[in-house]
CSV table of N, CA and C in Angstrom, one decimal:
chain,number,residue,atom,x,y,z
A,284,UNK,N,40.7,9.3,60.8
A,284,UNK,CA,39.8,9.5,62.0
A,284,UNK,C,38.2,8.8,62.3
A,285,UNK,N,38.2,8.1,62.6
A,285,UNK,CA,37.1,7.2,62.1
A,285,UNK,C,35.3,7.4,62.8
A,286,UNK,N,34.9,8.4,62.1
A,286,UNK,CA,33.4,9.1,62.4
A,286,UNK,C,32.2,7.6,62.9
A,287,UNK,N,32.1,6.9,61.8
A,287,UNK,CA,30.9,6.1,62.2
A,287,UNK,C,31.5,4.7,61.4
A,288,UNK,N,30.2,3.4,61.7
A,288,UNK,CA,30.2,2.7,60.9
A,288,UNK,C,30.1,1.7,60.5
A,289,UNK,N,29.0,2.0,59.1
A,289,UNK,CA,28.1,2.3,58.4
A,289,UNK,C,28.0,-0.1,57.5
A,290,UNK,N,27.1,-0.2,58.1
A,290,UNK,CA,26.7,-1.8,57.3
A,290,UNK,C,25.6,-1.7,55.9
A,291,UNK,N,26.0,-3.0,54.8
A,291,UNK,CA,25.5,-3.3,54.0
A,291,UNK,C,25.5,-3.7,53.4
A,292,UNK,N,25.2,-4.9,52.8
A,292,UNK,CA,26.0,-5.8,52.0
A,292,UNK,C,27.1,-7.1,52.5
A,293,UNK,N,26.8,-7.2,53.2
A,293,UNK,CA,28.1,-8.6,53.6
A,293,UNK,C,29.8,-7.6,54.7
A,294,UNK,N,29.4,-6.1,53.5
A,294,UNK,CA,30.5,-5.9,53.5
A,294,UNK,C,30.2,-4.5,55.0
A,295,UNK,N,31.2,-3.8,54.9
A,295,UNK,CA,31.5,-2.6,56.7
A,295,UNK,C,32.1,-1.3,55.8
A,296,UNK,N,31.5,-0.6,56.1
A,296,UNK,CA,32.0,0.6,55.7
A,296,UNK,C,32.1,1.8,56.3
A,297,UNK,N,33.6,2.5,56.7
A,297,UNK,CA,33.6,3.3,57.7
A,297,UNK,C,34.3,4.5,56.8
A,298,UNK,N,32.9,5.4,57.8
A,298,UNK,CA,33.2,7.0,57.0
A,298,UNK,C,34.2,7.9,57.6
A,299,UNK,N,34.9,8.5,56.9
A,299,UNK,CA,35.8,9.2,58.3
A,299,UNK,C,35.9,10.3,57.0
A,300,UNK,N,36.6,11.1,58.8
A,300,UNK,CA,36.8,12.7,58.2
A,300,UNK,C,38.0,12.8,58.4
A,301,UNK,N,38.3,13.9,57.2
A,301,UNK,CA,39.3,14.7,57.4
A,301,UNK,C,40.2,15.8,57.8
A,302,UNK,N,40.7,16.5,57.8
A,302,UNK,CA,40.8,18.0,58.4
A,302,UNK,C,42.4,18.3,58.9
A,303,UNK,N,43.3,18.7,57.6
A,303,UNK,CA,44.4,18.3,57.7
A,303,UNK,C,45.5,19.2,57.2
A,304,UNK,N,46.0,20.5,57.6
A,304,UNK,CA,47.1,20.9,56.1
A,304,UNK,C,48.5,20.3,56.0
A,305,UNK,N,48.8,19.1,57.0
A,305,UNK,CA,49.5,18.3,57.1
A,305,UNK,C,49.6,17.5,55.9
A,306,UNK,N,51.6,18.8,54.9
A,306,UNK,CA,51.6,17.5,53.6
A,306,UNK,C,52.4,15.9,54.3
A,307,UNK,N,51.3,14.9,53.4
A,307,UNK,CA,52.1,13.5,53.8
A,307,UNK,C,53.3,13.6,52.2
A,308,UNK,N,53.8,14.4,52.2
A,308,UNK,CA,55.7,14.4,52.1
A,308,UNK,C,56.3,16.0,52.2
A,309,UNK,N,57.1,15.7,53.3
A,309,UNK,CA,57.9,17.3,52.7
A,309,UNK,C,58.7,17.4,52.7
A,310,UNK,N,59.6,18.9,52.2
A,310,UNK,CA,60.6,18.6,51.4
A,310,UNK,C,61.8,18.7,52.2
A,311,UNK,N,61.1,19.6,53.3
A,311,UNK,CA,62.3,20.2,54.8
A,311,UNK,C,62.1,19.0,55.4
A,312,UNK,N,61.3,17.6,55.6
A,312,UNK,CA,61.7,17.1,56.0
A,312,UNK,C,62.9,15.3,55.9
A,313,UNK,N,64.3,16.1,55.8
A,313,UNK,CA,65.0,14.6,56.1
A,313,UNK,C,64.2,12.7,55.8
A,314,UNK,N,64.7,11.8,54.1
A,314,UNK,CA,63.5,10.9,54.2
A,314,UNK,C,64.1,9.5,55.8
A,315,UNK,N,65.6,9.9,55.2
A,315,UNK,CA,66.3,9.6,57.0
A,315,UNK,C,66.1,8.9,58.2
A,316,UNK,N,65.3,10.7,58.3
A,316,UNK,CA,65.2,11.5,59.9
A,316,UNK,C,63.6,10.5,60.4
A,317,UNK,N,62.0,9.9,59.0
A,317,UNK,CA,61.6,9.5,58.9
A,317,UNK,C,61.5,7.3,59.1
A,318,UNK,N,60.8,7.7,60.1
A,318,UNK,CA,60.3,5.6,60.6
A,318,UNK,C,59.9,5.0,59.4
A,319,UNK,N,60.0,4.1,58.1
A,319,UNK,CA,59.6,3.1,57.3
A,319,UNK,C,57.9,3.1,57.8
A,320,UNK,N,57.1,3.3,56.8
A,320,UNK,CA,55.7,3.2,56.9
A,320,UNK,C,55.5,1.8,57.1
A,321,UNK,N,54.0,1.6,58.9
A,321,UNK,CA,54.0,-0.3,58.2
A,321,UNK,C,53.4,-0.5,57.9
A,322,UNK,N,52.6,0.4,57.1
A,322,UNK,CA,50.8,0.7,56.1
A,322,UNK,C,51.5,1.4,54.5
A,323,UNK,N,52.2,0.6,53.7
A,323,UNK,CA,51.9,1.8,52.8
A,323,UNK,C,51.3,1.3,51.7
A,324,UNK,N,50.2,2.8,50.5
A,324,UNK,CA,49.5,2.1,49.8
A,324,UNK,C,50.7,2.8,48.2
A,325,UNK,N,50.2,1.9,47.5
A,325,UNK,CA,51.3,1.9,46.2
A,325,UNK,C,49.8,1.9,45.3
A,326,UNK,N,50.6,2.7,44.6
A,326,UNK,CA,48.9,2.7,43.3
A,326,UNK,C,49.3,1.2,42.3
A,327,UNK,N,48.6,1.8,41.2
A,327,UNK,CA,47.3,0.4,40.5
A,327,UNK,C,49.9,0.5,39.0
A,328,UNK,N,49.9,-0.2,39.0
A,328,UNK,CA,51.3,-1.0,37.8
A,328,UNK,C,52.3,0.5,38.5
A,329,UNK,N,52.6,-0.1,40.0
A,329,UNK,CA,53.7,0.7,41.1
A,329,UNK,C,55.1,0.2,40.5
A,330,UNK,N,55.9,0.5,40.3
A,330,UNK,CA,57.3,0.0,40.1
A,330,UNK,C,57.9,-1.1,41.4
A,331,UNK,N,57.1,-0.9,41.9
A,331,UNK,CA,57.5,-2.4,42.8
A,331,UNK,C,56.9,-3.9,42.3
A,332,UNK,N,56.1,-3.5,41.8
A,332,UNK,CA,56.2,-5.0,41.7
A,332,UNK,C,56.0,-5.7,39.9
A,333,UNK,N,56.0,-4.0,39.8
A,333,UNK,CA,56.3,-4.6,37.4
A,333,UNK,C,58.1,-4.6,38.0
A,334,UNK,N,59.2,-4.0,38.1
A,334,UNK,CA,59.8,-3.7,37.9
A,334,UNK,C,60.5,-5.0,38.4
A,335,UNK,N,60.2,-6.1,38.8
A,335,UNK,CA,61.2,-7.6,39.8
A,335,UNK,C,60.6,-8.4,39.0
A,336,UNK,N,61.9,-9.2,38.8
A,336,UNK,CA,61.0,-10.8,38.3
A,336,UNK,C,61.0,-11.7,39.3
A,337,UNK,N,61.2,-11.7,40.1
A,337,UNK,CA,61.2,-12.5,42.3
A,337,UNK,C,59.6,-11.1,42.5
A,338,UNK,N,58.5,-11.2,42.7
A,338,UNK,CA,57.8,-10.6,43.1
A,338,UNK,C,57.3,-11.9,44.2
A,339,UNK,N,58.2,-12.5,44.6
A,339,UNK,CA,57.1,-13.2,45.8
A,339,UNK,C,58.1,-13.2,47.0
A,340,UNK,N,59.1,-11.8,46.4
A,340,UNK,CA,59.5,-10.4,47.7
A,340,UNK,C,58.4,-9.8,48.3
A,341,UNK,N,57.2,-10.1,48.0
A,341,UNK,CA,56.1,-8.7,48.2
A,341,UNK,C,55.1,-9.6,48.3
A,342,UNK,N,54.9,-10.9,47.4
A,342,UNK,CA,54.0,-10.9,47.0
A,342,UNK,C,53.5,-12.2,47.1
A,343,UNK,N,53.1,-13.2,48.1
A,343,UNK,CA,52.9,-14.3,47.8
A,343,UNK,C,51.9,-15.1,46.4
A,344,UNK,N,52.7,-16.1,46.6
A,344,UNK,CA,52.0,-16.9,44.3
A,344,UNK,C,51.3,-16.5,44.9
A,345,UNK,N,50.0,-17.4,45.0
A,345,UNK,CA,49.0,-18.0,46.1
A,345,UNK,C,48.2,-16.6,45.8
A,346,UNK,N,48.6,-15.9,46.1
A,346,UNK,CA,47.8,-14.2,45.3
A,346,UNK,C,48.6,-13.1,44.2
A,347,UNK,N,49.3,-13.9,43.1
A,347,UNK,CA,49.6,-13.2,42.5
A,347,UNK,C,48.6,-12.9,41.3
A,348,UNK,N,47.1,-13.6,41.1
A,348,UNK,CA,46.3,-13.9,40.1
A,348,UNK,C,45.2,-12.5,41.0
A,349,UNK,N,44.9,-12.2,41.9
A,349,UNK,CA,44.6,-11.4,43.1
A,349,UNK,C,45.5,-10.0,42.4
A,350,UNK,N,46.6,-9.9,41.8
A,350,UNK,CA,47.2,-8.4,41.5
A,350,UNK,C,47.2,-8.0,40.3
A,351,UNK,N,48.3,-9.6,39.8
A,351,UNK,CA,48.0,-9.5,37.9
A,351,UNK,C,47.1,-10.2,37.3
A,352,UNK,N,45.8,-9.1,37.3
A,352,UNK,CA,44.5,-9.0,36.9
A,352,UNK,C,44.5,-9.7,34.7
A,353,UNK,N,43.9,-9.6,34.4
A,353,UNK,CA,43.3,-10.7,33.0
A,353,UNK,C,43.5,-8.8,32.7
A,354,UNK,N,43.8,-8.7,30.8
A,354,UNK,CA,44.1,-7.6,30.6
A,354,UNK,C,45.7,-7.0,30.4
A,355,UNK,N,46.8,-7.8,31.2
A,355,UNK,CA,47.4,-6.4,31.4
A,355,UNK,C,47.3,-5.8,32.5
A,356,UNK,N,46.3,-5.9,33.3
A,356,UNK,CA,45.7,-5.1,34.9
A,356,UNK,C,46.6,-5.2,36.2
A,357,UNK,N,47.2,-4.5,36.3
A,357,UNK,CA,47.6,-4.5,37.7
A,357,UNK,C,47.2,-3.8,39.1
A,358,UNK,N,46.7,-4.0,40.1
A,358,UNK,CA,45.7,-3.4,40.7
A,358,UNK,C,46.4,-2.1,41.4
A,359,UNK,N,45.9,-2.0,42.3
A,359,UNK,CA,46.9,-0.5,43.2
A,359,UNK,C,47.1,-1.9,44.9
A,360,UNK,N,48.3,-1.7,45.3
A,360,UNK,CA,47.8,-3.1,46.7
A,360,UNK,C,47.9,-1.7,48.0
A,361,UNK,N,48.2,-3.2,49.0
A,361,UNK,CA,48.0,-2.2,50.3
A,361,UNK,C,49.8,-4.0,51.1
A,362,UNK,N,50.2,-2.6,50.7
A,362,UNK,CA,51.6,-3.1,51.9
A,362,UNK,C,51.6,-3.6,53.8
A,363,UNK,N,51.9,-4.3,54.1
A,363,UNK,CA,51.2,-4.1,55.3
A,363,UNK,C,53.3,-4.6,55.8
A,364,UNK,N,53.9,-4.0,56.9
A,364,UNK,CA,54.9,-4.8,57.4
A,364,UNK,C,55.7,-5.2,55.7
A,365,UNK,N,55.6,-4.5,54.2
A,365,UNK,CA,56.5,-4.9,53.7
A,365,UNK,C,56.2,-5.9,52.7
A,366,UNK,N,55.1,-6.4,53.2
A,366,UNK,CA,54.4,-7.4,52.4
A,366,UNK,C,52.8,-6.6,51.3
A,367,UNK,N,52.2,-7.2,50.1
A,367,UNK,CA,51.0,-7.3,49.1
A,367,UNK,C,50.2,-7.8,50.3
A,368,UNK,N,48.6,-7.5,50.9
A,368,UNK,CA,48.7,-7.8,52.2
A,368,UNK,C,46.6,-7.7,51.7
A,369,UNK,N,46.7,-6.6,51.0
A,369,UNK,CA,45.2,-6.6,50.3
A,369,UNK,C,45.6,-5.6,48.5
A,370,UNK,N,44.2,-5.5,48.0
A,370,UNK,CA,44.0,-4.8,47.0
A,370,UNK,C,43.9,-4.0,47.1
A,371,UNK,N,43.1,-2.5,46.7
A,371,UNK,CA,42.3,-1.6,46.9
A,371,UNK,C,42.0,-0.9,45.7
A,372,UNK,N,41.3,0.2,45.5
A,372,UNK,CA,40.8,1.1,44.2
A,372,UNK,C,39.5,2.1,45.2
A,373,UNK,N,40.3,3.1,44.0
A,373,UNK,CA,39.2,4.1,44.7
A,373,UNK,C,37.9,5.2,43.9
A,374,UNK,N,37.1,5.1,44.0
A,374,UNK,CA,35.4,5.7,43.4
A,374,UNK,C,35.5,6.9,43.6
A,375,UNK,N,34.9,7.4,43.5
A,375,UNK,CA,34.2,9.2,43.6
A,375,UNK,C,34.0,9.5,42.5
A,376,UNK,N,32.5,9.6,43.6
A,376,UNK,CA,31.5,10.3,42.6
A,376,UNK,C,31.5,12.3,42.1
A,377,UNK,N,30.7,12.3,42.7
A,377,UNK,CA,30.1,14.6,43.1
A,377,UNK,C,31.0,15.0,44.0
A,378,UNK,N,30.6,14.0,45.2
A,378,UNK,CA,30.7,14.5,46.6
A,378,UNK,C,31.2,13.3,47.4
A,379,UNK,N,30.6,12.2,47.3
A,379,UNK,CA,31.5,11.0,48.0
A,379,UNK,C,33.0,10.4,47.3
A,380,UNK,N,34.0,10.1,48.5
A,380,UNK,CA,35.0,9.6,48.1
A,380,UNK,C,34.2,7.8,48.7
A,381,UNK,N,34.9,7.6,47.6
A,381,UNK,CA,35.2,5.4,48.6
A,381,UNK,C,36.1,5.1,48.4
A,382,UNK,N,37.7,4.5,48.9
A,382,UNK,CA,38.0,3.3,48.9
A,382,UNK,C,37.6,1.8,49.5
A,383,UNK,N,37.6,1.0,48.0
A,383,UNK,CA,37.4,-0.5,48.3
A,383,UNK,C,38.5,-1.3,48.7
A,384,UNK,N,38.3,-1.9,50.1
A,384,UNK,CA,39.8,-2.7,49.8
A,384,UNK,C,39.1,-4.3,50.5
A,385,UNK,N,40.0,-5.3,49.6
A,385,UNK,CA,40.2,-6.4,49.7
A,385,UNK,C,41.0,-7.3,50.5
A,386,UNK,N,40.8,-6.9,51.5
A,386,UNK,CA,41.9,-8.0,52.2
A,386,UNK,C,41.9,-9.7,51.5
A,387,UNK,N,44.0,-10.1,51.9
A,387,UNK,CA,43.4,-11.3,51.2
A,387,UNK,C,43.4,-12.0,52.2
A,388,UNK,N,43.2,-12.1,53.5
A,388,UNK,CA,43.2,-12.2,55.2
A,388,UNK,C,42.5,-12.0,55.7
A,389,UNK,N,41.8,-11.8,57.4
A,389,UNK,CA,41.3,-10.8,57.7
A,389,UNK,C,42.4,-10.4,58.6
A,390,UNK,N,41.8,-9.1,58.3
A,390,UNK,CA,43.5,-8.0,59.1
A,390,UNK,C,42.0,-8.2,60.7
A,391,UNK,N,43.8,-8.1,61.5
A,391,UNK,CA,43.0,-7.1,63.5
A,391,UNK,C,42.5,-6.1,63.0
A,392,UNK,N,42.1,-6.0,64.1
A,392,UNK,CA,40.8,-4.5,64.4
A,392,UNK,C,42.2,-3.4,63.9
A,393,UNK,N,43.1,-3.4,65.2
A,393,UNK,CA,44.3,-3.0,64.6
A,393,UNK,C,45.3,-2.3,63.8
A,394,UNK,N,45.0,-3.3,62.9
A,394,UNK,CA,45.7,-2.7,61.7
A,394,UNK,C,44.4,-2.6,60.0
A,395,UNK,N,43.1,-2.6,60.7
A,395,UNK,CA,42.1,-2.0,60.2
A,395,UNK,C,42.2,-0.5,60.6
A,396,UNK,N,41.9,-0.2,61.2
A,396,UNK,CA,42.1,1.5,61.4
A,396,UNK,C,42.6,1.6,61.3
A,397,UNK,N,44.6,1.1,61.4
A,397,UNK,CA,45.5,1.9,61.0
A,397,UNK,C,45.3,1.9,59.2
A,398,UNK,N,44.8,1.3,59.0
A,398,UNK,CA,44.4,1.4,57.1
A,398,UNK,C,43.7,2.4,56.5
A,399,UNK,N,42.4,2.9,57.8
A,399,UNK,CA,42.0,3.7,57.5
A,399,UNK,C,42.0,5.1,57.5
A,400,UNK,N,43.2,4.8,58.6
A,400,UNK,CA,43.9,6.7,59.0
A,400,UNK,C,44.9,6.5,57.7
A,401,UNK,N,44.9,5.6,56.8
A,401,UNK,CA,46.2,6.0,56.3
A,401,UNK,C,45.5,6.5,54.9
A,402,UNK,N,44.4,6.4,54.6
A,402,UNK,CA,43.7,6.8,53.7
A,402,UNK,C,43.4,8.5,53.3
A,403,UNK,N,43.7,8.9,54.9
A,403,UNK,CA,43.3,10.2,55.5
A,403,UNK,C,44.1,11.2,53.6
A,404,UNK,N,45.4,11.2,54.6
A,404,UNK,CA,46.5,11.9,53.2
A,404,UNK,C,46.5,12.3,51.8
A,405,UNK,N,44.9,10.5,51.4
A,405,UNK,CA,45.5,10.0,49.8
A,405,UNK,C,44.1,11.7,49.3
A,406,UNK,N,42.3,11.2,51.3
A,406,UNK,CA,41.8,12.6,50.7
A,406,UNK,C,41.7,14.1,50.4
A,407,UNK,N,43.1,13.9,51.3
A,407,UNK,CA,43.5,15.6,51.6
A,407,UNK,C,44.4,16.4,50.6
A,408,UNK,N,44.8,14.6,49.4
A,408,UNK,CA,45.6,15.7,48.3
A,408,UNK,C,44.3,15.8,47.5
A,409,UNK,N,43.5,15.2,47.6
A,409,UNK,CA,42.4,14.9,46.8
A,409,UNK,C,41.3,16.2,46.7
A,410,UNK,N,41.4,16.8,47.8
A,410,UNK,CA,41.4,17.9,47.8
A,410,UNK,C,39.3,17.6,48.7
A,411,UNK,N,39.5,16.6,49.2
A,411,UNK,CA,38.0,16.3,50.3
A,411,UNK,C,37.6,15.8,51.8
A,412,UNK,N,37.3,16.6,52.1
A,412,UNK,CA,36.9,16.2,53.6
A,412,UNK,C,36.6,15.0,54.2
A,413,UNK,N,35.9,14.3,53.5
A,413,UNK,CA,35.1,13.1,54.5
A,413,UNK,C,35.7,11.6,53.4
A,414,UNK,N,35.7,10.4,53.8
A,414,UNK,CA,35.7,9.1,53.1
A,414,UNK,C,35.6,8.1,53.1
A,415,UNK,N,34.9,7.5,52.5
A,415,UNK,CA,35.3,6.3,54.0
A,415,UNK,C,35.2,4.8,53.1
A,416,UNK,N,35.1,4.2,54.0
A,416,UNK,CA,36.4,2.9,53.2
A,416,UNK,C,34.9,0.9,53.0
A,417,UNK,N,35.4,0.3,52.2
A,417,UNK,CA,34.4,-0.4,52.2
A,417,UNK,C,35.7,-1.8,51.7
A,418,UNK,N,34.9,-2.4,53.3
A,418,UNK,CA,36.2,-3.4,52.9
A,418,UNK,C,35.0,-4.6,52.1
A,419,UNK,N,35.3,-6.0,51.6
A,419,UNK,CA,34.5,-6.8,51.2
A,419,UNK,C,35.9,-7.5,51.1
């Protein structure tokens, strides 16, 4: 849910409000009955990126260095339709929860809004009512 848009420093920040008791995963809901989401957030060092020798199934070779960083760091990524399309990170202060997204290409407005909404369940899990999304 988008509450407003703030600008600053060449990047946009969207502030979102989250109030939901719906669990992200529910043991009562069989996985087979759910559609595959078009946008998926993967954490740092996710097995999808580490478990396969051929990473080109999900990651373009041109973006490999943006995901696999120096000192053996593997960034958290956003999958859009099964392909790595951005990296993301979480910055949390005492009260503020901010997700920073670095897309590999300019996303459509619909994809951007959908991605911002995708952070909602994670914010709920972290017991935060609001969060912001900063695009760089």
